Amino acid sequence: MSSIYFTEEHDFFRKSFQDFLQKEVVPHIETWEKTGMIDRFIWEKMGEMGYFGINCPEAYGGLDLDLFYTVIFLEEMQKINSGGFAAAMWAHAYLAMTHLNKEGNHEQKEKYLSPSISGEKIGCLCITEPFGGSDVSGMRTTAVKKGEHYIINGSKTFITNGVCSDYLIIAAKTNPGLGNKGISIFVIDRDTPGVSATKLDKLGWRASDTGEIAFTDVEIRASNLMGEENKGFGYIMQHFALERLVMAVNAHARSEWALEYTIQYMKDRTAFGQSISKFQALRHKVAQLTAEVEVSKSFNYQTAQRLDKGEYVVKEATMAKLITTKVADDVAYECLQLLGGYGYMEDYPMARLFRDSRLGPIGGGTSEILREIIAKMVIDGKDYKPAT
Ligand SMILES: Cc1cc2nc3c(=O)[nH]c(=O)nc-3n(C[C@H](O)[C@H](O)[C@H](O)COP(=O)(O)OP(=O)(O)OC[C@H]3O[C@@H](n4cnc5c(N)ncnc54)[C@H](O)[C@@H]3O)c2cc1C
């Protein structure tokens, strides 16, 4: 924790959120990891406590707090070691709700944002499609305007909360001939005829549900359009800065937690008559990783501070996610190794952390795509501008 970024109020919030997680969430994690579905009651409890409204306007029930409360929210969820639980919560609050908050009009905010803050409604963000995720402009889902309605056809995949959510924020092509200039964003109620979802099985993030969603002649009112027609690509790209920073913060937090656990394990474990924490080969490994995590964390905090001030930190957030998720994968790999055979056992935390960590360099923009974005900025001099 650093006093440069955190006040006493932040510390108080952290402590009360830690207590909440220990009391209300941790006792259920093993069950949710097994069932792949998080019980509804916890969404409502999180909502009652205000945790979903940290960065939302007070007018809709939010707390309108600075970004370091979000940082704490993310960090502490990583430290209970269920990437799936954390993902379900932050995908709701920082993927779906970010679009509602930024592009939603007053009616949409009243109908969807307020109950999302209170935990009565769960949201998901549907961008990725079965035929490609990295190439957002290549999406095939269409929204054809007919009078006062749009008809949606297509499919989305790998959607966090894709099965359990009450509404879906989806990207679809309103003008397929215009490539990325023909994408719009809509909010759709789950129970709209023609919407169906299938739960996918996956390596990690096992407590969260990940869905494949089909839209077959789904008729929605034109008033379900969010923001301006054909501006969706810009909105998606703009919010990627926050999403990537979220994933970077998650990565440094789980790395810190893994190292803390492992250092204690090393002190307690003996081999050849001494604590394994005395072996130089292992000490240097831990020292190197701790240094990498600390440097990444500082950069993530600095980027969060700039984003909080309203700067468009697309380059920094991209770099933060690229580097910190790689460091986190290295930490997960090495910490598992440092636990020896116990690292491989489900009774010990590294097996789950190792699985969960692997999504870091894939979701929200793969590392390859992030390098491509950075290359365009630093080599070609490309300047990404905010959409609004
Ligand atoms: C558990 C989970 C949860 C997710 N949650 C959501 C969600 O809530 N909402 C949502 O919309 N999406 C979600 N995603 C999707 C995720 O964002 C995509 O999987 C990711 O963007 C990559 O897309 P893809 O899987 O189609 O891979 P592809 O785009 O097919 O890429 C395959 C490989 O090719 C590489 N590649 C592609 N293009 C290039 C290039 N130009 N140069 C170099 N390499 C390239 C990629 O880096 C990757 O290694 C989730 C995914 C998972 C696994």
Coordinates of C-alpha atoms and ligand atoms in Angstrom, one line a residue:
M1 CA 0.0 0.0 0.0
S2 CA 1.3 3.4 -0.9
S3 CA 0.4 6.7 0.8
I4 CA 1.1 8.5 -2.4
Y5 CA -2.1 7.1 -3.8
F6 CA -4.1 5.9 -0.8
T7 CA -5.7 8.1 1.9
E8 CA -7.0 6.9 5.3
E9 CA -10.4 6.7 3.8
H10 CA -9.1 4.3 1.1
D11 CA -7.5 2.2 3.9
F12 CA -10.7 2.1 5.8
F13 CA -12.6 1.0 2.7
R14 CA -10.0 -1.7 2.0
K15 CA -10.3 -3.1 5.5
S16 CA -14.1 -3.2 5.4
F17 CA -14.1 -4.8 2.0
Q18 CA -11.6 -7.4 3.2
D19 CA -13.9 -8.2 6.1
F20 CA -16.9 -8.4 3.8
L21 CA -15.1 -10.9 1.5
Q22 CA -13.9 -13.1 4.3
K23 CA -17.4 -13.2 5.9
E24 CA -19.7 -13.3 2.9
V25 CA -17.7 -14.7 0.0
V26 CA -14.8 -16.9 1.1
P27 CA -17.1 -19.5 2.7
H28 CA -18.8 -20.1 -0.7
I29 CA -15.9 -20.0 -3.0
E30 CA -15.2 -23.7 -3.1
T31 CA -18.8 -24.4 -4.0
W32 CA -18.9 -21.8 -6.7
E33 CA -15.6 -23.0 -8.2
K34 CA -17.2 -26.5 -8.5
T35 CA -20.7 -25.4 -9.8
G36 CA -19.4 -22.7 -12.1
M37 CA -22.2 -20.5 -11.0
I38 CA -22.2 -17.8 -8.3
D39 CA -25.3 -17.7 -6.1
R40 CA -27.6 -14.7 -6.7
F41 CA -27.6 -13.6 -3.0
I42 CA -24.0 -12.4 -3.2
W43 CA -24.7 -10.1 -6.1
E44 CA -27.4 -8.5 -4.0
K45 CA -25.2 -8.2 -0.9
M46 CA -22.4 -6.7 -3.0
G47 CA -24.9 -4.2 -4.3
E48 CA -26.3 -3.4 -0.9
M49 CA -22.8 -2.5 0.3
G50 CA -22.3 -0.2 -2.7
Y51 CA -19.5 -2.1 -4.2
F52 CA -20.9 -2.1 -7.7
G53 CA -21.4 1.7 -7.7
I54 CA -17.9 2.8 -6.7
N55 CA -17.4 4.8 -9.8
C56 CA -21.0 5.5 -10.8
P57 CA -22.9 8.8 -10.3
E58 CA -24.8 9.3 -7.1
A59 CA -27.9 10.2 -9.1
Y60 CA -28.3 6.5 -10.0
G61 CA -27.3 5.1 -6.6
G62 CA -23.5 5.1 -7.1
L63 CA -20.8 6.4 -4.8
D64 CA -18.9 8.5 -7.4
L65 CA -15.5 7.7 -5.8
D66 CA -12.0 8.1 -7.3
L67 CA -10.4 5.3 -9.2
F68 CA -8.2 4.1 -6.3
Y69 CA -11.4 2.7 -4.7
T70 CA -11.8 0.6 -7.8
V71 CA -8.1 -0.4 -7.5
I72 CA -8.8 -1.6 -4.0
F73 CA -11.9 -3.4 -5.0
L74 CA -10.0 -5.3 -7.7
E75 CA -6.9 -6.0 -5.6
E76 CA -8.8 -7.4 -2.6
M77 CA -10.9 -9.7 -4.9
Q78 CA -7.7 -11.2 -6.3
K79 CA -6.5 -11.9 -2.8
I80 CA -9.2 -14.4 -2.0
N81 CA -7.9 -16.5 -5.0
S82 CA -10.9 -17.1 -7.2
G83 CA -10.2 -15.4 -10.5
G84 CA -13.7 -16.6 -11.5
F85 CA -15.5 -14.8 -8.7
A86 CA -13.5 -11.7 -9.3
A87 CA -14.1 -11.8 -13.1
A88 CA -17.9 -12.2 -12.7
M89 CA -18.0 -9.1 -10.4
W90 CA -15.7 -6.9 -12.4
A91 CA -17.1 -7.9 -15.8
H92 CA -20.5 -6.7 -14.4
A93 CA -19.2 -3.5 -12.8
Y94 CA -16.4 -2.5 -15.2
L95 CA -17.4 -4.0 -18.6
A96 CA -21.2 -3.9 -18.9
M97 CA -21.8 -1.0 -16.5
T98 CA -19.1 1.2 -18.0
H99 CA -21.0 1.3 -21.3
L100 CA -24.2 2.0 -19.5
N101 CA -22.6 4.7 -17.5
K102 CA -20.9 6.4 -20.4
E103 CA -23.2 5.9 -23.3
G104 CA -26.5 5.2 -21.7
N105 CA -29.2 7.9 -21.7
H106 CA -31.2 8.8 -18.6
E107 CA -33.9 6.1 -19.3
Q108 CA -31.4 3.4 -19.9
K109 CA -29.5 4.4 -16.7
E110 CA -32.7 4.3 -14.7
K111 CA -33.7 0.9 -16.1
Y112 CA -30.3 -0.8 -16.1
L113 CA -27.6 1.1 -14.3
S114 CA -29.5 1.7 -11.0
P115 CA -30.5 -2.0 -10.6
S116 CA -26.9 -3.0 -11.6
I117 CA -25.5 -0.8 -8.8
S118 CA -27.9 -2.4 -6.3
G119 CA -27.1 -5.9 -7.5
E120 CA -30.7 -6.6 -8.6
K121 CA -29.6 -6.9 -12.3
I122 CA -26.5 -8.6 -13.6
G123 CA -24.9 -7.4 -16.9
C124 CA -22.4 -8.8 -19.4
L125 CA -20.6 -7.3 -22.4
C126 CA -20.7 -9.1 -25.7
I127 CA -18.1 -8.2 -28.2
T128 CA -16.2 -11.4 -29.1
E129 CA -17.6 -13.7 -31.7
P130 CA -16.9 -17.3 -32.6
F131 CA -15.2 -16.3 -35.9
G132 CA -12.8 -13.9 -34.2
G133 CA -12.2 -11.8 -31.2
S134 CA -9.1 -9.8 -31.8
D135 CA -10.4 -8.4 -35.0
V136 CA -13.3 -6.5 -33.5
S137 CA -14.2 -4.8 -36.8
G138 CA -14.6 -8.2 -38.4
M139 CA -17.7 -9.0 -36.3
R140 CA -20.6 -10.5 -38.2
T141 CA -23.6 -9.9 -35.8
T142 CA -26.0 -7.4 -37.5
A143 CA -28.7 -5.0 -36.3
V144 CA -31.0 -4.1 -39.1
K145 CA -33.3 -1.1 -38.5
K146 CA -37.0 -1.7 -39.3
G147 CA -39.1 1.3 -38.3
E148 CA -38.9 1.8 -34.6
H149 CA -37.1 -1.5 -34.1
Y150 CA -33.8 -3.3 -34.8
I151 CA -33.6 -6.9 -35.7
I152 CA -30.4 -8.6 -34.3
N153 CA -28.9 -11.7 -35.8
G154 CA -25.6 -13.4 -35.0
S155 CA -23.6 -14.9 -32.1
K156 CA -21.1 -14.0 -29.4
T157 CA -18.8 -16.2 -27.5
F158 CA -16.6 -16.4 -24.4
I159 CA -18.9 -13.9 -22.6
T160 CA -18.4 -13.6 -18.9
N161 CA -21.8 -13.7 -17.1
G162 CA -23.1 -14.7 -20.5
V163 CA -25.6 -17.2 -18.9
C164 CA -26.5 -15.7 -15.6
S165 CA -26.9 -12.0 -16.6
D166 CA -30.3 -10.2 -16.9
Y167 CA -29.2 -7.9 -19.7
L168 CA -26.6 -7.9 -22.4
I169 CA -24.6 -5.0 -23.8
I170 CA -23.9 -6.1 -27.3
A171 CA -21.9 -4.7 -30.3
A172 CA -23.5 -5.3 -33.7
K173 CA -23.1 -4.0 -37.2
T174 CA -25.7 -1.4 -38.2
N175 CA -23.8 -0.7 -41.4
P176 CA -21.7 -3.7 -42.4
G177 CA -20.3 -2.0 -45.4
L178 CA -18.5 0.6 -43.2
G179 CA -16.3 -1.9 -41.3
N180 CA -15.4 -0.5 -37.9
K181 CA -17.4 2.6 -38.7
G182 CA -20.6 0.6 -38.9
I183 CA -20.7 -0.8 -35.4
S184 CA -23.3 0.2 -32.7
I185 CA -23.9 -0.8 -29.1
F186 CA -27.3 -2.0 -27.8
V187 CA -28.7 -3.1 -24.5
I188 CA -30.9 -6.2 -24.7
D189 CA -33.0 -7.9 -22.0
R190 CA -32.1 -11.5 -21.4
D191 CA -35.7 -12.6 -21.8
T192 CA -36.2 -11.1 -25.3
P193 CA -37.4 -13.8 -27.6
G194 CA -34.6 -15.2 -29.8
V195 CA -31.8 -14.8 -27.2
S196 CA -30.3 -18.1 -26.1
A197 CA -27.1 -19.0 -24.2
T198 CA -24.9 -22.1 -23.6
K199 CA -22.4 -22.4 -20.8
L200 CA -18.8 -23.2 -21.8
D201 CA -16.4 -25.4 -19.9
K202 CA -12.9 -23.9 -19.4
L203 CA -9.4 -24.2 -17.9
G204 CA -9.7 -21.5 -15.2
W205 CA -11.9 -18.7 -13.9
R206 CA -14.1 -21.7 -13.0
A207 CA -16.5 -19.9 -10.6
S208 CA -17.6 -17.5 -13.3
D209 CA -20.0 -18.5 -16.1
T210 CA -18.7 -18.0 -19.6
G211 CA -21.3 -18.3 -22.3
E212 CA -21.9 -18.6 -26.0
I213 CA -24.9 -16.5 -27.0
A214 CA -27.0 -16.8 -30.1
F215 CA -29.3 -14.0 -31.4
T216 CA -32.0 -15.2 -33.8
D217 CA -34.3 -12.5 -35.2
V218 CA -34.1 -10.7 -31.9
E219 CA -36.4 -7.7 -32.1
I220 CA -35.6 -4.8 -29.9
R221 CA -36.9 -1.2 -29.7
A222 CA -34.8 1.5 -31.4
S223 CA -34.5 3.1 -27.9
N224 CA -32.2 0.2 -26.9
L225 CA -29.4 1.8 -29.0
M226 CA -26.8 3.2 -26.7
G227 CA -25.0 6.4 -27.7
E228 CA -25.0 7.2 -31.4
E229 CA -25.5 4.7 -34.2
N230 CA -22.2 3.6 -35.9
K231 CA -20.0 5.0 -33.0
G232 CA -19.7 1.7 -31.2
F233 CA -16.1 0.9 -32.3
G234 CA -14.9 4.1 -30.7
Y235 CA -16.8 3.4 -27.5
I236 CA -15.3 -0.1 -27.3
M237 CA -11.8 1.1 -27.9
Q238 CA -12.1 4.0 -25.5
H239 CA -13.2 1.7 -22.6
F240 CA -10.4 -0.8 -23.4
A241 CA -8.1 1.6 -21.5
L242 CA -10.0 1.0 -18.3
E243 CA -10.5 -2.7 -19.0
R244 CA -6.8 -3.2 -19.6
L245 CA -5.9 -1.3 -16.5
V246 CA -8.4 -3.5 -14.6
M247 CA -6.6 -6.6 -15.8
A248 CA -3.2 -5.2 -15.0
V249 CA -4.2 -4.3 -11.5
N250 CA -5.7 -7.8 -11.1
A251 CA -2.4 -9.3 -12.3
H252 CA -0.2 -7.4 -9.8
A253 CA -2.5 -8.1 -7.0
R254 CA -2.7 -11.9 -7.5
S255 CA 1.1 -11.9 -8.0
E256 CA 1.6 -10.2 -4.7
W257 CA -0.7 -12.6 -3.0
A258 CA 1.0 -15.6 -4.6
L259 CA 4.5 -14.4 -3.5
E260 CA 3.4 -13.7 0.0
Y261 CA 1.9 -17.2 0.3
T262 CA 4.9 -18.8 -1.2
I263 CA 7.5 -16.9 0.9
Q264 CA 5.7 -18.1 4.1
Y265 CA 5.5 -21.7 2.6
M266 CA 9.3 -21.6 1.9
K267 CA 10.0 -20.5 5.5
D268 CA 8.0 -23.4 6.9
R269 CA 9.2 -26.1 4.5
T270 CA 12.5 -27.8 5.2
A271 CA 14.8 -29.8 3.0
F272 CA 18.3 -31.1 3.6
G273 CA 18.0 -29.9 7.2
Q274 CA 17.1 -26.3 6.5
S275 CA 14.3 -24.1 5.5
I276 CA 14.0 -24.0 1.7
S277 CA 13.9 -20.2 2.0
K278 CA 17.7 -20.4 2.7
F279 CA 18.5 -21.8 -0.8
Q280 CA 20.1 -19.1 -2.8
A281 CA 18.7 -20.5 -6.1
L282 CA 15.1 -20.0 -4.7
R283 CA 15.8 -16.8 -2.9
H284 CA 17.0 -15.1 -6.1
K285 CA 13.9 -16.3 -8.0
V286 CA 11.7 -14.8 -5.4
A287 CA 13.7 -11.6 -5.3
Q288 CA 13.5 -11.2 -9.1
L289 CA 9.8 -11.8 -9.2
T290 CA 9.1 -9.5 -6.3
A291 CA 11.0 -6.7 -8.0
E292 CA 9.1 -7.2 -11.3
V293 CA 5.8 -7.1 -9.4
E294 CA 6.7 -4.0 -7.5
V295 CA 7.8 -2.2 -10.7
S296 CA 4.6 -3.2 -12.5
K297 CA 2.4 -2.2 -9.6
S298 CA 4.0 1.3 -9.5
F299 CA 3.4 1.7 -13.2
N300 CA -0.2 0.5 -12.8
Y301 CA -0.9 3.0 -10.0
Q302 CA 0.6 5.8 -12.0
T303 CA -1.6 4.9 -15.0
A304 CA -4.6 4.7 -12.7
Q305 CA -3.9 8.2 -11.3
R306 CA -3.6 9.6 -14.8
L307 CA -6.8 7.9 -16.0
D308 CA -8.6 9.2 -12.9
K309 CA -7.5 12.8 -13.9
G310 CA -9.2 12.2 -17.2
E311 CA -6.1 11.6 -19.4
Y312 CA -6.5 9.2 -22.3
V313 CA -4.0 6.6 -21.2
V314 CA -4.5 4.0 -24.0
K315 CA -0.7 3.5 -24.5
E316 CA 0.0 3.2 -20.8
A317 CA -2.9 0.9 -20.0
T318 CA -1.9 -1.3 -22.9
M319 CA 1.7 -1.5 -21.7
A320 CA 0.5 -2.1 -18.1
K321 CA -1.6 -5.1 -19.1
L322 CA 1.0 -6.5 -21.5
I323 CA 3.8 -6.5 -18.9
T324 CA 1.9 -7.2 -15.7
T325 CA 0.0 -10.2 -17.0
K326 CA 3.3 -11.7 -18.2
V327 CA 4.9 -11.1 -14.8
A328 CA 1.8 -12.7 -13.2
D329 CA 2.1 -15.8 -15.4
D330 CA 5.8 -16.1 -14.4
V331 CA 4.9 -15.6 -10.8
A332 CA 2.1 -18.3 -11.0
Y333 CA 4.5 -20.7 -12.7
E334 CA 7.4 -20.2 -10.3
C335 CA 5.3 -20.1 -7.1
L336 CA 3.7 -23.4 -8.1
Q337 CA 7.2 -24.8 -8.6
L338 CA 8.4 -23.5 -5.3
L339 CA 5.7 -25.5 -3.6
G340 CA 6.9 -28.7 -5.2
G341 CA 4.3 -31.4 -5.4
Y342 CA 2.0 -29.5 -3.2
G343 CA 1.9 -26.8 -5.8
Y344 CA 0.2 -29.3 -8.1
M345 CA -2.5 -30.2 -5.6
E346 CA -6.0 -28.7 -5.5
D347 CA -5.8 -28.5 -1.7
Y348 CA -3.1 -25.8 -2.1
P349 CA -3.9 -22.4 -3.8
M350 CA -1.3 -22.3 -6.6
A351 CA -3.1 -24.8 -8.9
R352 CA -6.1 -22.6 -9.2
L353 CA -4.0 -19.4 -9.3
F354 CA -1.9 -20.9 -12.1
R355 CA -5.1 -21.7 -14.2
D356 CA -6.7 -18.4 -13.5
S357 CA -3.7 -16.4 -14.3
R358 CA -3.4 -17.8 -17.9
L359 CA -6.4 -15.7 -19.0
G360 CA -4.5 -12.5 -18.3
P361 CA -2.6 -12.4 -21.6
I362 CA -5.7 -13.5 -23.6
G363 CA -8.8 -11.7 -22.4
G364 CA -9.5 -8.0 -23.2
G365 CA -6.9 -8.0 -26.0
T366 CA -4.2 -10.7 -26.4
S367 CA -0.6 -9.8 -25.7
E368 CA 0.1 -10.0 -29.5
I369 CA -2.6 -7.4 -30.2
L370 CA -1.3 -5.2 -27.4
R371 CA 2.2 -5.3 -28.9
E372 CA 0.6 -4.4 -32.2
I373 CA -1.1 -1.3 -30.7
I374 CA 2.1 -0.2 -28.9
A375 CA 4.1 -0.7 -32.1
K376 CA 1.7 1.5 -34.1
M377 CA 2.0 4.2 -31.4
V378 CA 5.8 4.1 -30.9
I379 CA 7.0 3.2 -34.4
D380 CA 4.4 4.6 -36.7
G381 CA 3.5 7.6 -34.5
K382 CA -0.2 6.7 -34.5
D383 CA -2.2 8.8 -32.0
Y384 CA -5.4 7.2 -30.6
K385 CA -8.0 9.8 -29.7
P386 CA -11.0 9.4 -27.3
A387 CA -14.3 8.7 -29.1
T388 CA -16.2 11.2 -27.0
Ligands
LIG1 C1 -12.7 -16.9 -19.9 C2 -12.9 -15.8 -20.9 C3 -13.7 -14.7 -20.7 C4 -14.0 -13.8 -21.7 N1 -14.9 -12.7 -21.4 C5 -15.3 -11.9 -22.4 C6 -16.4 -11.0 -22.3 O1 -17.0 -10.9 -21.2 N2 -16.8 -10.3 -23.4 C7 -16.2 -10.4 -24.6 O2 -16.6 -9.7 -25.5 N3 -15.1 -11.3 -24.8 C8 -14.7 -12.0 -23.7 N4 -13.6 -12.9 -23.9 C9 -13.0 -13.0 -25.2 C10 -11.5 -12.5 -25.3 O3 -11.5 -11.1 -25.2 C11 -11.0 -13.0 -26.6 O4 -10.8 -14.4 -26.4 C12 -9.7 -12.4 -27.0 O5 -9.9 -11.0 -27.4 C13 -9.0 -13.1 -28.2 O6 -9.9 -13.3 -29.2 P1 -10.1 -14.8 -29.9 O7 -10.2 -15.8 -28.7 O8 -11.1 -14.8 -30.9 O9 -8.6 -15.1 -30.5 P2 -8.2 -14.8 -32.0 O10 -8.5 -13.4 -32.3 O11 -8.7 -15.8 -32.9 O12 -6.6 -15.0 -31.9 C14 -6.0 -16.3 -31.9 C15 -4.5 -16.0 -31.8 O13 -4.0 -15.2 -32.9 C16 -3.3 -14.1 -32.4 N5 -3.6 -13.0 -33.3 C17 -4.8 -12.5 -33.8 N6 -4.6 -11.5 -34.6 C18 -3.2 -11.2 -34.6 C19 -2.4 -10.2 -35.2 N7 -2.9 -9.2 -35.9 N8 -1.1 -10.2 -35.0 C20 -0.5 -11.2 -34.2 N9 -1.3 -12.2 -33.6 C21 -2.6 -12.2 -33.8 C22 -3.9 -13.9 -31.0 O14 -3.1 -13.1 -30.2 C23 -4.1 -15.3 -30.5 O15 -2.9 -15.7 -30.0 C24 -13.3 -13.8 -22.9 C25 -12.4 -14.9 -23.2 C26 -12.2 -15.9 -22.2 C27 -11.3 -17.0 -22.6

